[in-house]
């Protein structure tokens, strides 16, 4: 199912001569399910081709990815939600001066000409009662290199603002 979604994305990109794609995944994949495929593996595969992709029709995020990809010679950015209210067992509370960013999928090409390791796993929504044994949604975890410098950017089209800060991967 994820492979079919990937190929559907490729057809849409070609049909509309598009450079990037986003998909309203929450509406069409959660109950009632209209599409029984999840976006994370499509994001992963498209990142191998330097094509920005994100889920949930995050247009601002997709625009940010597209601009970032063009400015950095094809390095793929990661669309993420700030998860600073989470703590992580068995570690406990989040350390100060740390921002935790996560989402259901990520590219594996943040470095030029180098792929980073990743893990395909169950999606956070896989515990929902409407998924059967053949319908378990997948997600990915990518292992970005520790101590690498990062720049976090967000173009907010509605407010006509740009947010940016720097840091390093922990």
GROMACS .gro file of C-alpha atoms in nm:
model
  170
    1UNK     CA    1   0.000   0.000   0.000
    2UNK     CA    2   0.274   0.255   0.076
    3UNK     CA    3   0.441   0.167  -0.256
    4UNK     CA    4   0.115   0.238  -0.441
    5UNK     CA    5   0.089   0.573  -0.263
    6UNK     CA    6   0.447   0.655  -0.364
    7UNK     CA    7   0.372   0.573  -0.729
    8UNK     CA    8   0.049   0.778  -0.713
    9UNK     CA    9   0.252   1.072  -0.582
   10UNK     CA   10   0.500   1.028  -0.867
   11UNK     CA   11   0.213   1.033  -1.120
   12UNK     CA   12   0.067   1.349  -0.966
   13UNK     CA   13   0.406   1.521  -0.963
   14UNK     CA   14   0.447   1.441  -1.331
   15UNK     CA   15   0.088   1.529  -1.427
   16UNK     CA   16   0.109   1.875  -1.267
   17UNK     CA   17   0.480   1.929  -1.337
   18UNK     CA   18   0.526   1.980  -0.962
   19UNK     CA   19   0.849   1.995  -0.764
   20UNK     CA   20   0.701   1.892  -0.426
   21UNK     CA   21   0.391   1.729  -0.281
   22UNK     CA   22   0.185   1.718   0.038
   23UNK     CA   23  -0.107   1.492   0.119
   24UNK     CA   24  -0.404   1.538   0.355
   25UNK     CA   25  -0.312   1.215   0.528
   26UNK     CA   26  -0.511   1.261   0.849
   27UNK     CA   27  -0.839   1.315   0.664
   28UNK     CA   28  -0.812   1.030   0.416
   29UNK     CA   29  -0.626   0.768   0.620
   30UNK     CA   30  -0.789   0.797   0.961
   31UNK     CA   31  -1.142   0.682   1.027
   32UNK     CA   32  -1.331   0.638   0.806
   33UNK     CA   33  -1.041   0.517   0.597
   34UNK     CA   34  -1.056   0.626   0.235
   35UNK     CA   35  -0.692   0.543   0.163
   36UNK     CA   36  -0.524   0.256   0.348
   37UNK     CA   37  -0.170   0.384   0.308
   38UNK     CA   38   0.039   0.619   0.515
   39UNK     CA   39   0.279   0.889   0.400
   40UNK     CA   40   0.607   0.810   0.587
   41UNK     CA   41   0.752   0.561   0.339
   42UNK     CA   42   0.658   0.788   0.047
   43UNK     CA   43   0.843   1.073   0.222
   44UNK     CA   44   1.142   0.842   0.263
   45UNK     CA   45   1.143   0.728  -0.100
   46UNK     CA   46   1.087   1.075  -0.247
   47UNK     CA   47   1.373   1.209  -0.033
   48UNK     CA   48   1.605   0.972  -0.219
   49UNK     CA   49   1.511   1.165  -0.534
   50UNK     CA   50   1.542   1.507  -0.363
   51UNK     CA   51   1.167   1.566  -0.393
   52UNK     CA   52   1.020   1.745  -0.089
   53UNK     CA   53   0.715   1.568   0.055
   54UNK     CA   54   0.522   1.605   0.378
   55UNK     CA   55   0.196   1.484   0.525
   56UNK     CA   56  -0.121   1.651   0.652
   57UNK     CA   57  -0.131   1.916   0.376
   58UNK     CA   58   0.122   2.131   0.563
   59UNK     CA   59   0.164   2.386   0.283
   60UNK     CA   60   0.385   2.621   0.488
   61UNK     CA   61   0.608   2.327   0.580
   62UNK     CA   62   0.624   2.209   0.221
   63UNK     CA   63   0.714   2.559   0.102
   64UNK     CA   64   0.986   2.575   0.368
   65UNK     CA   65   1.118   2.233   0.256
   66UNK     CA   66   1.116   2.337  -0.109
   67UNK     CA   67   1.302   2.664  -0.047
   68UNK     CA   68   1.548   2.492   0.186
   69UNK     CA   69   1.612   2.216  -0.065
   70UNK     CA   70   1.683   2.469  -0.339
   71UNK     CA   71   1.911   2.679  -0.117
   72UNK     CA   72   2.113   2.380   0.005
   73UNK     CA   73   2.166   2.198  -0.324
   74UNK     CA   74   1.905   1.931  -0.262
   75UNK     CA   75   1.951   1.856   0.107
   76UNK     CA   76   1.615   1.743   0.237
   77UNK     CA   77   1.466   1.909   0.540
   78UNK     CA   78   1.260   1.743   0.808
   79UNK     CA   79   0.901   1.852   0.871
   80UNK     CA   80   0.841   1.829   1.242
   81UNK     CA   81   0.623   1.930   1.530
   82UNK     CA   82   0.784   2.073   1.841
   83UNK     CA   83   0.725   1.812   2.112
   84UNK     CA   84   0.862   1.993   2.415
   85UNK     CA   85   0.585   1.877   2.645
   86UNK     CA   86   0.697   1.516   2.617
   87UNK     CA   87   0.924   1.323   2.849
   88UNK     CA   88   1.090   1.003   2.746
   89UNK     CA   89   1.097   0.683   2.949
   90UNK     CA   90   1.337   0.580   3.094
   91UNK     CA   91   1.522   0.909   3.055
   92UNK     CA   92   1.256   1.122   3.225
   93UNK     CA   93   1.212   1.495   3.184
   94UNK     CA   94   1.349   1.671   2.879
   95UNK     CA   95   1.676   1.851   2.943
   96UNK     CA   96   1.667   2.231   2.942
   97UNK     CA   97   1.774   2.421   2.628
   98UNK     CA   98   1.664   2.128   2.409
   99UNK     CA   99   1.390   2.130   2.149
  100UNK     CA  100   1.244   1.794   2.055
  101UNK     CA  101   1.114   1.781   1.698
  102UNK     CA  102   0.933   1.480   1.559
  103UNK     CA  103   0.679   1.364   1.303
  104UNK     CA  104   0.567   1.042   1.135
  105UNK     CA  105   0.823   1.043   0.856
  106UNK     CA  106   1.149   1.202   0.758
  107UNK     CA  107   1.394   1.209   0.471
  108UNK     CA  108   1.715   1.014   0.499
  109UNK     CA  109   1.919   1.259   0.291
  110UNK     CA  110   2.002   1.560   0.510
  111UNK     CA  111   2.366   1.539   0.404
  112UNK     CA  112   2.482   1.572   0.044
  113UNK     CA  113   2.538   1.238  -0.130
  114UNK     CA  114   2.496   1.044   0.194
  115UNK     CA  115   2.200   0.854   0.336
  116UNK     CA  116   2.155   0.816   0.709
  117UNK     CA  117   2.033   0.502   0.887
  118UNK     CA  118   1.663   0.458   0.951
  119UNK     CA  119   1.411   0.220   1.104
  120UNK     CA  120   1.066   0.133   0.968
  121UNK     CA  121   0.827   0.091   1.261
  122UNK     CA  122   0.460   0.102   1.358
  123UNK     CA  123   0.298   0.444   1.337
  124UNK     CA  124   0.176   0.609   1.657
  125UNK     CA  125  -0.182   0.560   1.532
  126UNK     CA  126  -0.141   0.182   1.494
  127UNK     CA  127  -0.317   0.118   1.826
  128UNK     CA  128  -0.652   0.243   1.692
  129UNK     CA  129  -0.927  -0.019   1.689
  130UNK     CA  130  -1.013   0.032   1.322
  131UNK     CA  131  -0.678  -0.107   1.204
  132UNK     CA  132  -0.670  -0.479   1.137
  133UNK     CA  133  -0.366  -0.708   1.118
  134UNK     CA  134  -0.322  -0.621   0.748
  135UNK     CA  135  -0.372  -0.248   0.797
  136UNK     CA  136  -0.099  -0.157   1.046
  137UNK     CA  137   0.030   0.187   0.949
  138UNK     CA  138   0.403   0.244   0.930
  139UNK     CA  139   0.632   0.529   1.022
  140UNK     CA  140   1.005   0.589   1.011
  141UNK     CA  141   1.270   0.688   1.258
  142UNK     CA  142   1.583   0.842   1.109
  143UNK     CA  143   1.910   0.856   1.297
  144UNK     CA  144   2.064   1.192   1.221
  145UNK     CA  145   2.434   1.218   1.306
  146UNK     CA  146   2.497   1.351   1.656
  147UNK     CA  147   2.676   1.682   1.698
  148UNK     CA  148   2.589   1.795   1.343
  149UNK     CA  149   2.490   2.162   1.320
  150UNK     CA  150   2.128   2.226   1.223
  151UNK     CA  151   1.925   2.524   1.116
  152UNK     CA  152   1.554   2.514   1.194
  153UNK     CA  153   1.346   2.737   0.966
  154UNK     CA  154   0.974   2.794   0.916
  155UNK     CA  155   0.815   3.019   0.654
  156UNK     CA  156   0.471   3.127   0.781
  157UNK     CA  157   0.285   3.246   0.471
  158UNK     CA  158  -0.027   3.358   0.659
  159UNK     CA  159   0.158   3.589   0.896
  160UNK     CA  160   0.431   3.671   0.642
  161UNK     CA  161   0.706   3.580   0.888
  162UNK     CA  162   1.012   3.360   0.898
  163UNK     CA  163   1.134   3.188   1.213
  164UNK     CA  164   1.489   3.056   1.231
  165UNK     CA  165   1.733   2.929   1.490
  166UNK     CA  166   2.040   2.711   1.496
  167UNK     CA  167   2.157   2.424   1.713
  168UNK     CA  168   2.310   2.079   1.697
  169UNK     CA  169   2.170   1.729   1.685
  170UNK     CA  170   2.177   1.543   2.015
   0.00000   0.00000   0.00000
